PDB file of C-alpha atoms in Angstrom:
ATOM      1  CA  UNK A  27     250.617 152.123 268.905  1.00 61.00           C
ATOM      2  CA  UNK A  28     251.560 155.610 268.056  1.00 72.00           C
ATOM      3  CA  UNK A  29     250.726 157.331 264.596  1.00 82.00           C
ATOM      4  CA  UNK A  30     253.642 158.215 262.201  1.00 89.00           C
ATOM      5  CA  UNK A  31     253.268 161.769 261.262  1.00 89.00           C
ATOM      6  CA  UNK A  32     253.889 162.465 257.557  1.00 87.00           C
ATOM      7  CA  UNK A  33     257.489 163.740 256.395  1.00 89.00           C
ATOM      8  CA  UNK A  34     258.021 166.801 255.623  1.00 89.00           C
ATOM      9  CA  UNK A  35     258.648 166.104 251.609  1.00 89.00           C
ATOM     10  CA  UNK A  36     255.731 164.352 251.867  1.00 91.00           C
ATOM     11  CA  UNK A  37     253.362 167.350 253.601  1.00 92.00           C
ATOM     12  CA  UNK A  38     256.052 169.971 251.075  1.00 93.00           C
ATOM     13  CA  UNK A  39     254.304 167.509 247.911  1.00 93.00           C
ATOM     14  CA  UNK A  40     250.737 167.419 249.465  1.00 94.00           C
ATOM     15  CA  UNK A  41     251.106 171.553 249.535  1.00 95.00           C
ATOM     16  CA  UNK A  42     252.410 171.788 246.603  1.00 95.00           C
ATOM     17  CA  UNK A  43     250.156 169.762 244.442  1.00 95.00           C
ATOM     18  CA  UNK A  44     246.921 171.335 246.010  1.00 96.00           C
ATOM     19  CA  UNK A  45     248.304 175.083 245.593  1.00 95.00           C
ATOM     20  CA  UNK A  46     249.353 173.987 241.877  1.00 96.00           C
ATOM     21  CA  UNK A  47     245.454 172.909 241.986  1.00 97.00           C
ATOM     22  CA  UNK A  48     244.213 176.004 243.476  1.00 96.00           C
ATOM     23  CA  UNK A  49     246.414 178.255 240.987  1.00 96.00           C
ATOM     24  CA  UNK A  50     245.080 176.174 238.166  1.00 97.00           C
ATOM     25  CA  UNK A  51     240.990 177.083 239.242  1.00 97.00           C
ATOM     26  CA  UNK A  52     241.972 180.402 240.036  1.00 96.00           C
ATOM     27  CA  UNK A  53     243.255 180.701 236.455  1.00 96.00           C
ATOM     28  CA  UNK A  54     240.659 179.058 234.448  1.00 97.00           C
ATOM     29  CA  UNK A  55     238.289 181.430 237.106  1.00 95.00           C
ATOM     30  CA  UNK A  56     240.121 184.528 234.971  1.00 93.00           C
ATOM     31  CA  UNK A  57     239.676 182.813 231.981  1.00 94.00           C
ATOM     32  CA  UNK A  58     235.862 182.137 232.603  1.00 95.00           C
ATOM     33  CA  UNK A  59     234.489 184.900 234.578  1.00 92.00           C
ATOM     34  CA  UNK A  60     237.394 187.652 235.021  1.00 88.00           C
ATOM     35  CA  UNK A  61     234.825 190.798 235.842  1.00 84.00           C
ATOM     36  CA  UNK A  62     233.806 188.654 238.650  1.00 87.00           C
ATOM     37  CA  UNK A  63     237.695 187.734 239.705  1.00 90.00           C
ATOM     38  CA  UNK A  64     239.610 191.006 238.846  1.00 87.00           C
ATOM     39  CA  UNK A  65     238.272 193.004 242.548  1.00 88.00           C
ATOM     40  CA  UNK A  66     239.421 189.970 244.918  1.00 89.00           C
ATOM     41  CA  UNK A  67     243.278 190.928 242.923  1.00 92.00           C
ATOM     42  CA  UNK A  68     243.436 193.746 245.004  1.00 91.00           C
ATOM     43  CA  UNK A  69     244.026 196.613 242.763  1.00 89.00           C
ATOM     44  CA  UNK A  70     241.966 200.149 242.458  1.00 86.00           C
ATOM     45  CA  UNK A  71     240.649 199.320 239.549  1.00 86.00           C
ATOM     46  CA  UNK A  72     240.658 196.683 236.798  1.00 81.00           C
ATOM     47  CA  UNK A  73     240.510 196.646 232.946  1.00 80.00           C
ATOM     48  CA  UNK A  74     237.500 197.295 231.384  1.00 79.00           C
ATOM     49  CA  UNK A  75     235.736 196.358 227.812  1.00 79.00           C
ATOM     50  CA  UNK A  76     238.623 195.563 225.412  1.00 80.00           C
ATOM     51  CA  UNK A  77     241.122 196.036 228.188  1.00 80.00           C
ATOM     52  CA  UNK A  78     239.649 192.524 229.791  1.00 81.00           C
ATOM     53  CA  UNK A  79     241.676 191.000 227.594  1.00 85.00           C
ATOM     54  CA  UNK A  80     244.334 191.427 229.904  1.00 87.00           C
ATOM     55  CA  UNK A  81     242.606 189.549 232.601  1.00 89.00           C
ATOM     56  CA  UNK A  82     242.919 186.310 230.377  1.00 91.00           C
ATOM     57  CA  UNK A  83     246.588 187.289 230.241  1.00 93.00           C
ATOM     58  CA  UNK A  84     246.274 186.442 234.167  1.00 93.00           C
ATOM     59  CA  UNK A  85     244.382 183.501 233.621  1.00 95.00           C
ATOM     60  CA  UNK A  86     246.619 182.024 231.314  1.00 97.00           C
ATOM     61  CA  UNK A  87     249.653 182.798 233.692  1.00 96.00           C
ATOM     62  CA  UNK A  88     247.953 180.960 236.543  1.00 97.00           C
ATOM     63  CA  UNK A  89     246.806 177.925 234.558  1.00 97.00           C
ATOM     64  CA  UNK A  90     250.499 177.217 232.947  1.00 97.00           C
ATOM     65  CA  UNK A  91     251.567 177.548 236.335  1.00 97.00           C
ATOM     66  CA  UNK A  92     249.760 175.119 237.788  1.00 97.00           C
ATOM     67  CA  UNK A  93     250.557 172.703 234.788  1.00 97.00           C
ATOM     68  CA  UNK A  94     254.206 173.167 235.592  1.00 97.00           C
ATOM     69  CA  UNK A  95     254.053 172.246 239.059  1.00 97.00           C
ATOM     70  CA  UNK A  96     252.059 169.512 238.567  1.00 97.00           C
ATOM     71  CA  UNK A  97     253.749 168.608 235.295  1.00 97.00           C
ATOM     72  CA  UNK A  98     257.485 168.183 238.226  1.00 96.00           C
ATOM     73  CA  UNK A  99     255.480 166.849 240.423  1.00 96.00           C
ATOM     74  CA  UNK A 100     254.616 163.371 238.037  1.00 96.00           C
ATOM     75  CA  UNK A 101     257.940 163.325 237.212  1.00 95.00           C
ATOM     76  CA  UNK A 102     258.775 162.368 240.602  1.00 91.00           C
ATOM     77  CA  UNK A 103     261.886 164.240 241.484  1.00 92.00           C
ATOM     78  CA  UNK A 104     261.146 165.544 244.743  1.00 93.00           C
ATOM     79  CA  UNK A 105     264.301 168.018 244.881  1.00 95.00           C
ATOM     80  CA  UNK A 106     263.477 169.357 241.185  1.00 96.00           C
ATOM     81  CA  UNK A 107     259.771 170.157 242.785  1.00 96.00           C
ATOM     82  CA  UNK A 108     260.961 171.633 245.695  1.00 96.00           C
ATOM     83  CA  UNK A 109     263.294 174.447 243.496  1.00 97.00           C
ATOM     84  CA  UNK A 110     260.634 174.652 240.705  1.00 97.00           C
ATOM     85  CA  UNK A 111     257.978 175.688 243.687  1.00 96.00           C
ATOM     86  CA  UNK A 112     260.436 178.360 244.808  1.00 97.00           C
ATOM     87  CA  UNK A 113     261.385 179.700 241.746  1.00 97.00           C
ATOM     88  CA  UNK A 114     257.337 179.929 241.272  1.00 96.00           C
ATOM     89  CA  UNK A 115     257.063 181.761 244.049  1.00 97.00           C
ATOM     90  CA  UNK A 116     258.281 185.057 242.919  1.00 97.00           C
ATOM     91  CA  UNK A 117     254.905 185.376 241.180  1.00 97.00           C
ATOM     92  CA  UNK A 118     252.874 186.209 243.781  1.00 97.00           C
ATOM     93  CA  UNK A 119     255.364 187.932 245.048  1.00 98.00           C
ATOM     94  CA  UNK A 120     255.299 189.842 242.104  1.00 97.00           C
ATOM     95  CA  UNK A 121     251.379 190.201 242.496  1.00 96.00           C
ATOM     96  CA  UNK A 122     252.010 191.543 246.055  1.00 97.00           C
ATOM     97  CA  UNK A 123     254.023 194.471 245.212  1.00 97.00           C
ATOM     98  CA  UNK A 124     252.132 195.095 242.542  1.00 95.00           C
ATOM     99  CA  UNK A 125     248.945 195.895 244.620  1.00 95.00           C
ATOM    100  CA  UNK A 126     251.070 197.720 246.781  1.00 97.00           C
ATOM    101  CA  UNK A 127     252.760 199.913 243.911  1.00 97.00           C
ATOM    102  CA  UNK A 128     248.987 200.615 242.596  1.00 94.00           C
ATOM    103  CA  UNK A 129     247.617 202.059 245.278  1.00 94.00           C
ATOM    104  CA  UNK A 130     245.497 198.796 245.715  1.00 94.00           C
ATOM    105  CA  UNK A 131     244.845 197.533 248.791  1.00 93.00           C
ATOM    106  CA  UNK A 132     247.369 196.041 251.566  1.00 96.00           C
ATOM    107  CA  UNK A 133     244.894 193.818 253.163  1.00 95.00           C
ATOM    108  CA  UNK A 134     244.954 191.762 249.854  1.00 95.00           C
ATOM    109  CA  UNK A 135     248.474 192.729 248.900  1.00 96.00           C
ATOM    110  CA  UNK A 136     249.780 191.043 251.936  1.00 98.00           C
ATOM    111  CA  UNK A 137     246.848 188.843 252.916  1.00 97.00           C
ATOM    112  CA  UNK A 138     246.387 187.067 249.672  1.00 96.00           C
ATOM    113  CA  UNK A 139     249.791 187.610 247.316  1.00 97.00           C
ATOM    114  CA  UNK A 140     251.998 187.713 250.445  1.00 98.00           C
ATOM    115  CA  UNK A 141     250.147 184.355 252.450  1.00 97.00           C
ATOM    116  CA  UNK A 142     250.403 182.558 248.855  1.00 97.00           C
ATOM    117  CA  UNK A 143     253.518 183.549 248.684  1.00 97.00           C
ATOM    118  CA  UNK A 144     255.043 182.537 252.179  1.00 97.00           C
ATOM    119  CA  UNK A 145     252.943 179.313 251.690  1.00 96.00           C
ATOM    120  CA  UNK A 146     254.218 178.707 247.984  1.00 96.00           C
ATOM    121  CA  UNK A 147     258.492 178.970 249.907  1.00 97.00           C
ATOM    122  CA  UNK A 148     257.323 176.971 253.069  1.00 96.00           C
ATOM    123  CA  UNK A 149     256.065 174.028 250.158  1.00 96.00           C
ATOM    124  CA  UNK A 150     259.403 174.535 248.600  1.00 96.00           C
ATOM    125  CA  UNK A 151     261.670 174.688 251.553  1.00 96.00           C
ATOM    126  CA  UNK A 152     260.212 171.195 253.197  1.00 94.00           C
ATOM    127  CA  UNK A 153     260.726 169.531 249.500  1.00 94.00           C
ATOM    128  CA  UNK A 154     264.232 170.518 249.887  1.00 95.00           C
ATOM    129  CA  UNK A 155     264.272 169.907 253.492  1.00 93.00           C
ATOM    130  CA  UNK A 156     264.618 166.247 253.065  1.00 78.00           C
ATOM    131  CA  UNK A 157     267.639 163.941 252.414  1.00 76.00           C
ATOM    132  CA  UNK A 158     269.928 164.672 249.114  1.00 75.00           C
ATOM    133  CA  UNK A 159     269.593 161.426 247.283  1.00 70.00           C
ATOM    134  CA  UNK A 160     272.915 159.799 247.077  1.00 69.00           C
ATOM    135  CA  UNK A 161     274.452 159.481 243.377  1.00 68.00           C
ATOM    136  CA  UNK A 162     274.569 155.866 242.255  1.00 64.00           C
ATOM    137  CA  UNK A 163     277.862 154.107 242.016  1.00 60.00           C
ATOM    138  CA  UNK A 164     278.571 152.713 238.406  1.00 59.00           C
ATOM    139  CA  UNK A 165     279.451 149.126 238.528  1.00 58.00           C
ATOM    140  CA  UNK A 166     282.277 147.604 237.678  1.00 56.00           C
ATOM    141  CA  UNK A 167     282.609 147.351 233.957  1.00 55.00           C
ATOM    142  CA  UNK A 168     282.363 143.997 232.234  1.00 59.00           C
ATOM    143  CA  UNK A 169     285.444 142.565 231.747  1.00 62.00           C
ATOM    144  CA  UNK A 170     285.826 141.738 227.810  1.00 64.00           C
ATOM    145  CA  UNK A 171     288.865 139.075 227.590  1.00 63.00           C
ATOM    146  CA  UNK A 172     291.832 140.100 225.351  1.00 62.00           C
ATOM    147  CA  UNK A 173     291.914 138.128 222.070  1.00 64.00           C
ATOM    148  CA  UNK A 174     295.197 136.998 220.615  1.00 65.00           C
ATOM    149  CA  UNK A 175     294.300 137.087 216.484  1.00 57.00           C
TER     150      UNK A 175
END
């Protein structure tokens, strides 16, 4: 007996739902410690004093988008997922040019932003990968018998 290897909506959802996780620690991380988080960003240097504030702004960010993801993902339209995870994407894209803009570090630029990135699309892509769901066919209408009055 041979083992059935997951689909590839199914692996698309199980990445999905764990980097939704992931983003959502990584945000309340910001939100809980950020002096501790802001280095492993990958820029020069980070806000300091009243300027952490803007390391909650991060936080925030990551949190709401892991709520959003997750949010899809009960609602149990697999296709809705898969462009929701792709339009998500474009944040750590973001992040990754960014660092790179700053004068930050291309090891994390490309190793952190960029790999969530490309992971973030690949979790996308096999959600939409599958089988379009065919539209329902109404059925026939009742058929109300003409009165005479």
């Amino acid at each position: 007996m041979s083992a059935k290897l997951p689909s590839r909506t199914t692996v698309g959802t199980v990445l999905t739902v764990v980097g939704a996780l992931f983003i959502g620690y990584v945000g309340v991380s910001y939100l809980l410690a950020p002096q501790s988080m802001a280095p492993n960003f990958g820029l020069p240097s980070w806000p300091h004093g009243e300027g952490v504030g803007f390391l909650a702004v991060k936080g925030v960010r990551d949190v709401v988008s892991g709520l959003v993801i997750l949010t899809v993902a009960l609602a149990g339209n697999r296709r809705v997922l898969g462009w929701v995870t792709l339009a998500i994407a474009l944040t750590p894209i973001g992040d990754m040019f960014i660092v790179l803009l700053s004068g930050g570090a291309p090891a994390i630029a490309f190793g952190v932003h960029g790999a969530t990135a490309a992971a973030v699309i690949l979790a996308g892509s096999l959600l939409l990968s599958g089988p379009r769901p065919q539209p329902s066919t109404p059925s026939a209408a009742p058929q109300i018998p003409a009165t005479n009055s």
